[in-house]
Amino acid sequence: GIVAADILDKFFRETRPYAKNKKEVEALYQKSLTKIEEAVEKKEDLLEKLVEIRNAFLKVVRDSEPKPAVGVVGEIYVRNNRFANENLYRVLEDMGLEVWLPPIGEWIYFINYTSKEWAKKLGLIKVFLRYVLESKYLRWEEEKFVKLVKEALKTAEEMEAEELMKLAEKYITPEYEGGEVLLSTGKALEFLKKGCSGIVNVIPFACMPGNVVMALLK
């Protein structure tokens, strides 16, 4: 369900800035989200629903002129809650930008990564292997969804937590346990590598990890 909702958000972010009728895209997003929610409740096949959603978004009439993309990093709740971030992405899109947002699933993979690293340090082999297998299983499941939308989305594929940590290593050691700092630094670098024209760091007021990221971004 989380993966399907993340992919839906990518369709929304890559479609709304170019749509001739933005209200039509917003209505399609809400309809698609309800479709995912009902499929999860009824334990229906989410892959089928995702194909329907993909096809509906591909039919949207849009402008072909490319827009500069801006990548968003920051505190997971504020960056994903429209009330908390004061509908920031709509503002950015209406200024003529395309917004790329990290998926919610990124946090789950990161928690698995840090748990795995701790298990390795403490010599808990069984626990370590459990997290290795769990991460591989989650990736395997996610890949089924990604394969369906690869051709339709620029942002379909995400770097793994280990790859993000390697990018962030240049600026901050992975031993530092401020998860948001590591993820935001790594993700900002990934976004820039993929062609973003800028980065927005969305943080709560006076957030310490967010301020560390601001210093690193400079």
mmCIF file of C-alpha atoms in Angstrom:
data_model
loop_
_atom_site.group_PDB
_atom_site.id
_atom_site.type_symbol
_atom_site.label_atom_id
_atom_site.label_comp_id
_atom_site.label_asym_id
_atom_site.label_seq_id
_atom_site.Cartn_x
_atom_site.Cartn_y
_atom_site.Cartn_z
ATOM 1 C CA GLY A 1 0.000 0.000 0.000
ATOM 2 C CA ILE A 2 2.819 2.411 0.872
ATOM 3 C CA VAL A 3 4.666 1.646 -2.379
ATOM 4 C CA ALA A 4 1.492 2.125 -4.442
ATOM 5 C CA ALA A 5 0.768 5.477 -2.731
ATOM 6 C CA ASP A 6 4.393 6.586 -3.262
ATOM 7 C CA ILE A 7 4.128 5.790 -6.978
ATOM 8 C CA LEU A 8 0.788 7.593 -7.214
ATOM 9 C CA ASP A 9 2.435 10.673 -5.679
ATOM 10 C CA LYS A 10 5.166 10.501 -8.343
ATOM 11 C CA PHE A 11 2.553 10.423 -11.093
ATOM 12 C CA PHE A 12 0.869 13.437 -9.524
ATOM 13 C CA ARG A 13 4.145 15.378 -9.157
ATOM 14 C CA GLU A 14 5.266 14.626 -12.735
ATOM 15 C CA THR A 15 1.855 15.398 -14.257
ATOM 16 C CA ARG A 16 0.320 18.406 -12.482
ATOM 17 C CA PRO A 17 2.965 20.998 -13.533
ATOM 18 C CA TYR A 18 2.374 20.145 -17.217
ATOM 19 C CA ALA A 19 -1.388 19.524 -17.220
ATOM 20 C CA LYS A 20 -3.665 21.788 -19.250
ATOM 21 C CA ASN A 21 -6.309 21.255 -16.550
ATOM 22 C CA LYS A 22 -4.713 21.057 -13.095
ATOM 23 C CA LYS A 23 -8.040 20.498 -11.303
ATOM 24 C CA GLU A 24 -8.575 17.386 -13.423
ATOM 25 C CA VAL A 25 -5.215 16.005 -12.198
ATOM 26 C CA GLU A 26 -6.035 16.787 -8.573
ATOM 27 C CA ALA A 27 -9.388 14.963 -8.907
ATOM 28 C CA LEU A 28 -7.640 12.009 -10.577
ATOM 29 C CA TYR A 29 -5.146 11.862 -7.699
ATOM 30 C CA GLN A 30 -7.920 11.721 -5.072
ATOM 31 C CA LYS A 31 -9.845 9.100 -7.058
ATOM 32 C CA SER A 32 -6.677 6.997 -7.450
ATOM 33 C CA LEU A 33 -5.817 7.285 -3.747
ATOM 34 C CA THR A 34 -9.302 6.065 -2.835
ATOM 35 C CA LYS A 35 -8.814 3.161 -5.266
ATOM 36 C CA ILE A 36 -5.575 2.170 -3.465
ATOM 37 C CA GLU A 37 -7.177 2.522 -0.014
ATOM 38 C CA GLU A 38 -10.134 0.308 -1.005
ATOM 39 C CA ALA A 39 -7.822 -2.293 -2.582
ATOM 40 C CA VAL A 40 -5.786 -2.488 0.648
ATOM 41 C CA GLU A 41 -8.960 -2.790 2.762
ATOM 42 C CA LYS A 42 -10.401 -5.534 0.543
ATOM 43 C CA LYS A 43 -7.004 -7.230 -0.007
ATOM 44 C CA GLU A 44 -7.337 -6.855 -3.786
ATOM 45 C CA ASP A 45 -4.468 -6.977 -6.284
ATOM 46 C CA LEU A 46 -2.687 -3.607 -6.073
ATOM 47 C CA LEU A 47 -0.719 -4.270 -9.256
ATOM 48 C CA GLU A 48 -3.954 -4.246 -11.283
ATOM 49 C CA LYS A 49 -5.006 -0.978 -9.659
ATOM 50 C CA LEU A 50 -1.605 0.546 -10.403
ATOM 51 C CA VAL A 51 -1.948 -0.304 -14.105
ATOM 52 C CA GLU A 52 -5.345 1.470 -14.141
ATOM 53 C CA ILE A 53 -3.829 4.494 -12.367
ATOM 54 C CA ARG A 54 -0.833 4.613 -14.732
ATOM 55 C CA ASN A 55 -3.071 4.492 -17.812
ATOM 56 C CA ALA A 56 -5.355 7.226 -16.445
ATOM 57 C CA PHE A 57 -2.421 9.589 -15.783
ATOM 58 C CA LEU A 58 -0.917 8.925 -19.227
ATOM 59 C CA LYS A 59 -4.173 10.136 -20.824
ATOM 60 C CA VAL A 60 -3.920 13.582 -19.199
ATOM 61 C CA VAL A 61 -3.485 16.358 -21.801
ATOM 62 C CA ARG A 62 -0.267 18.203 -21.066
ATOM 63 C CA ASP A 63 2.244 20.799 -22.305
ATOM 64 C CA SER A 64 5.461 19.399 -23.735
ATOM 65 C CA GLU A 65 7.766 22.253 -22.677
ATOM 66 C CA PRO A 66 10.135 20.927 -19.945
ATOM 67 C CA LYS A 67 10.274 22.657 -16.559
ATOM 68 C CA PRO A 68 13.199 22.804 -14.105
ATOM 69 C CA ALA A 69 12.948 20.223 -11.325
ATOM 70 C CA VAL A 70 13.513 20.911 -7.640
ATOM 71 C CA GLY A 71 14.231 18.095 -5.167
ATOM 72 C CA VAL A 72 12.727 18.150 -1.686
ATOM 73 C CA VAL A 73 14.485 16.759 1.384
ATOM 74 C CA GLY A 74 13.825 17.241 5.103
ATOM 75 C CA GLU A 75 11.811 15.999 8.065
ATOM 76 C CA ILE A 76 9.535 13.174 6.929
ATOM 77 C CA TYR A 77 6.266 14.391 8.497
ATOM 78 C CA VAL A 78 6.518 18.076 7.569
ATOM 79 C CA ARG A 79 7.635 17.365 4.015
ATOM 80 C CA ASN A 80 4.669 15.004 3.465
ATOM 81 C CA ASN A 81 1.852 16.795 5.274
ATOM 82 C CA ARG A 82 0.193 19.541 3.230
ATOM 83 C CA PHE A 83 -1.004 21.462 6.285
ATOM 84 C CA ALA A 84 2.416 21.339 7.976
ATOM 85 C CA ASN A 85 4.296 22.536 4.870
ATOM 86 C CA GLU A 86 1.574 25.059 3.888
ATOM 87 C CA ASN A 87 0.972 23.342 0.533
ATOM 88 C CA LEU A 88 4.553 24.121 -0.493
ATOM 89 C CA TYR A 89 4.578 21.877 -3.568
ATOM 90 C CA ARG A 90 1.538 23.521 -5.122
ATOM 91 C CA VAL A 91 3.239 26.901 -4.632
ATOM 92 C CA LEU A 92 6.452 25.628 -6.276
ATOM 93 C CA GLU A 93 4.553 24.025 -9.167
ATOM 94 C CA ASP A 94 2.518 27.174 -9.747
ATOM 95 C CA MET A 95 5.827 29.085 -9.947
ATOM 96 C CA GLY A 96 6.725 26.892 -12.931
ATOM 97 C CA LEU A 97 8.714 24.091 -11.289
ATOM 98 C CA GLU A 98 8.462 20.300 -11.178
ATOM 99 C CA VAL A 99 8.833 18.871 -7.649
ATOM 100 C CA TRP A 100 10.602 15.586 -6.842
ATOM 101 C CA LEU A 101 9.823 14.150 -3.416
ATOM 102 C CA PRO A 102 11.427 11.178 -1.609
ATOM 103 C CA PRO A 103 9.019 8.276 -1.046
ATOM 104 C CA ILE A 104 7.673 7.341 2.404
ATOM 105 C CA GLY A 105 9.164 3.868 1.836
ATOM 106 C CA GLU A 106 12.651 5.405 2.028
ATOM 107 C CA TRP A 107 12.257 5.728 5.823
ATOM 108 C CA ILE A 108 11.359 2.030 6.207
ATOM 109 C CA TYR A 109 14.464 0.996 4.247
ATOM 110 C CA PHE A 110 16.601 3.371 6.319
ATOM 111 C CA ILE A 111 15.297 1.934 9.622
ATOM 112 C CA ASN A 112 16.148 -1.551 8.326
ATOM 113 C CA TYR A 113 19.603 -0.322 7.304
ATOM 114 C CA THR A 114 20.400 1.178 10.731
ATOM 115 C CA SER A 115 18.983 -1.880 12.550
ATOM 116 C CA LYS A 116 21.142 -4.137 10.377
ATOM 117 C CA GLU A 117 24.256 -2.046 11.109
ATOM 118 C CA TRP A 118 23.597 -2.153 14.862
ATOM 119 C CA ALA A 119 23.050 -5.924 14.781
ATOM 120 C CA LYS A 120 26.395 -6.298 12.970
ATOM 121 C CA LYS A 121 28.212 -4.156 15.579
ATOM 122 C CA LEU A 122 26.685 -6.118 18.452
ATOM 123 C CA GLY A 123 27.431 -9.482 16.825
ATOM 124 C CA LEU A 124 23.746 -10.449 16.609
ATOM 125 C CA ILE A 125 24.098 -12.623 13.519
ATOM 126 C CA LYS A 126 20.510 -13.917 13.434
ATOM 127 C CA VAL A 127 19.080 -10.423 13.790
ATOM 128 C CA PHE A 128 21.492 -9.126 11.132
ATOM 129 C CA LEU A 129 20.448 -11.855 8.677
ATOM 130 C CA ARG A 130 16.784 -11.198 9.401
ATOM 131 C CA TYR A 131 17.145 -7.539 8.372
ATOM 132 C CA VAL A 132 19.169 -8.476 5.272
ATOM 133 C CA LEU A 133 16.431 -10.890 4.158
ATOM 134 C CA GLU A 134 13.647 -8.481 5.073
ATOM 135 C CA SER A 135 15.212 -5.670 3.009
ATOM 136 C CA LYS A 136 15.728 -7.985 0.034
ATOM 137 C CA TYR A 137 12.117 -9.172 0.251
ATOM 138 C CA LEU A 138 10.788 -5.600 0.406
ATOM 139 C CA ARG A 139 12.914 -4.631 -2.627
ATOM 140 C CA TRP A 140 11.676 -7.691 -4.513
ATOM 141 C CA GLU A 141 8.059 -6.733 -3.781
ATOM 142 C CA GLU A 142 8.652 -3.092 -4.699
ATOM 143 C CA GLU A 143 10.322 -4.026 -7.994
ATOM 144 C CA LYS A 144 7.042 -5.599 -9.182
ATOM 145 C CA PHE A 145 5.407 -2.175 -8.900
ATOM 146 C CA VAL A 146 8.346 -0.213 -10.320
ATOM 147 C CA LYS A 147 8.489 -2.414 -13.443
ATOM 148 C CA LEU A 148 4.927 -1.350 -14.312
ATOM 149 C CA VAL A 149 5.752 2.375 -14.275
ATOM 150 C CA LYS A 150 9.435 2.557 -15.294
ATOM 151 C CA GLU A 151 8.657 3.803 -18.795
ATOM 152 C CA ALA A 152 6.099 6.337 -17.594
ATOM 153 C CA LEU A 153 8.014 8.020 -14.714
ATOM 154 C CA LYS A 154 11.402 9.756 -14.579
ATOM 155 C CA THR A 155 11.552 9.201 -10.812
ATOM 156 C CA ALA A 156 10.313 5.594 -10.726
ATOM 157 C CA GLU A 157 13.554 4.114 -9.377
ATOM 158 C CA GLU A 158 15.135 5.083 -6.056
ATOM 159 C CA MET A 159 18.637 4.528 -4.730
ATOM 160 C CA GLU A 160 18.968 1.967 -1.946
ATOM 161 C CA ALA A 161 19.739 3.155 1.603
ATOM 162 C CA GLU A 162 23.312 1.822 1.313
ATOM 163 C CA GLU A 163 23.904 3.877 -1.850
ATOM 164 C CA LEU A 164 22.529 7.034 -0.208
ATOM 165 C CA MET A 165 24.857 6.505 2.761
ATOM 166 C CA LYS A 166 27.840 6.200 0.389
ATOM 167 C CA LEU A 167 26.908 9.535 -1.211
ATOM 168 C CA ALA A 168 26.474 11.195 2.184
ATOM 169 C CA GLU A 169 29.823 9.822 3.457
ATOM 170 C CA LYS A 170 31.705 12.590 1.654
ATOM 171 C CA TYR A 171 30.119 15.135 4.018
ATOM 172 C CA ILE A 172 29.090 13.234 7.156
ATOM 173 C CA THR A 173 29.982 9.868 8.678
ATOM 174 C CA PRO A 174 27.268 7.165 8.674
ATOM 175 C CA GLU A 175 28.205 6.673 12.377
ATOM 176 C CA TYR A 176 26.219 9.846 13.042
ATOM 177 C CA GLU A 177 22.780 8.664 14.125
ATOM 178 C CA GLY A 178 20.658 11.624 13.033
ATOM 179 C CA GLY A 179 18.727 9.685 10.376
ATOM 180 C CA GLU A 180 17.219 12.752 8.769
ATOM 181 C CA VAL A 181 20.679 14.305 8.320
ATOM 182 C CA LEU A 182 22.071 11.240 6.548
ATOM 183 C CA LEU A 183 18.995 10.708 4.388
ATOM 184 C CA SER A 184 18.581 14.359 3.426
ATOM 185 C CA THR A 185 22.268 14.739 2.524
ATOM 186 C CA GLY A 186 22.318 11.536 0.467
ATOM 187 C CA LYS A 187 18.992 12.305 -1.215
ATOM 188 C CA ALA A 188 20.031 15.857 -2.108
ATOM 189 C CA LEU A 189 23.116 14.452 -3.841
ATOM 190 C CA GLU A 190 21.029 11.815 -5.633
ATOM 191 C CA PHE A 191 18.588 14.475 -6.851
ATOM 192 C CA LEU A 192 21.440 16.637 -8.147
ATOM 193 C CA LYS A 193 23.021 13.649 -9.905
ATOM 194 C CA LYS A 194 19.666 12.985 -11.606
ATOM 195 C CA GLY A 195 19.408 16.534 -12.932
ATOM 196 C CA CYS A 196 17.557 18.638 -10.334
ATOM 197 C CA SER A 197 18.121 22.379 -10.629
ATOM 198 C CA GLY A 198 17.824 22.988 -6.894
ATOM 199 C CA ILE A 199 17.046 21.560 -3.451
ATOM 200 C CA VAL A 200 14.426 22.587 -0.875
ATOM 201 C CA ASN A 201 14.998 21.498 2.735
ATOM 202 C CA VAL A 202 11.623 21.274 4.533
ATOM 203 C CA ILE A 203 12.009 21.296 8.325
ATOM 204 C CA PRO A 204 10.010 22.027 11.503
ATOM 205 C CA PHE A 205 10.787 25.295 13.280
ATOM 206 C CA ALA A 206 14.249 25.234 14.953
ATOM 207 C CA CYS A 207 14.758 21.554 14.010
ATOM 208 C CA MET A 208 18.330 20.599 14.970
ATOM 209 C CA PRO A 209 18.874 17.861 12.341
ATOM 210 C CA GLY A 210 17.279 20.125 9.713
ATOM 211 C CA ASN A 211 19.682 22.961 10.596
ATOM 212 C CA VAL A 212 22.643 20.550 10.326
ATOM 213 C CA VAL A 213 21.420 19.659 6.822
ATOM 214 C CA MET A 214 21.160 23.371 5.944
ATOM 215 C CA ALA A 215 24.795 23.858 6.950
ATOM 216 C CA LEU A 216 25.856 20.819 4.863
ATOM 217 C CA LEU A 217 23.845 21.946 1.833
ATOM 218 C CA LYS A 218 25.755 25.234 1.741
#
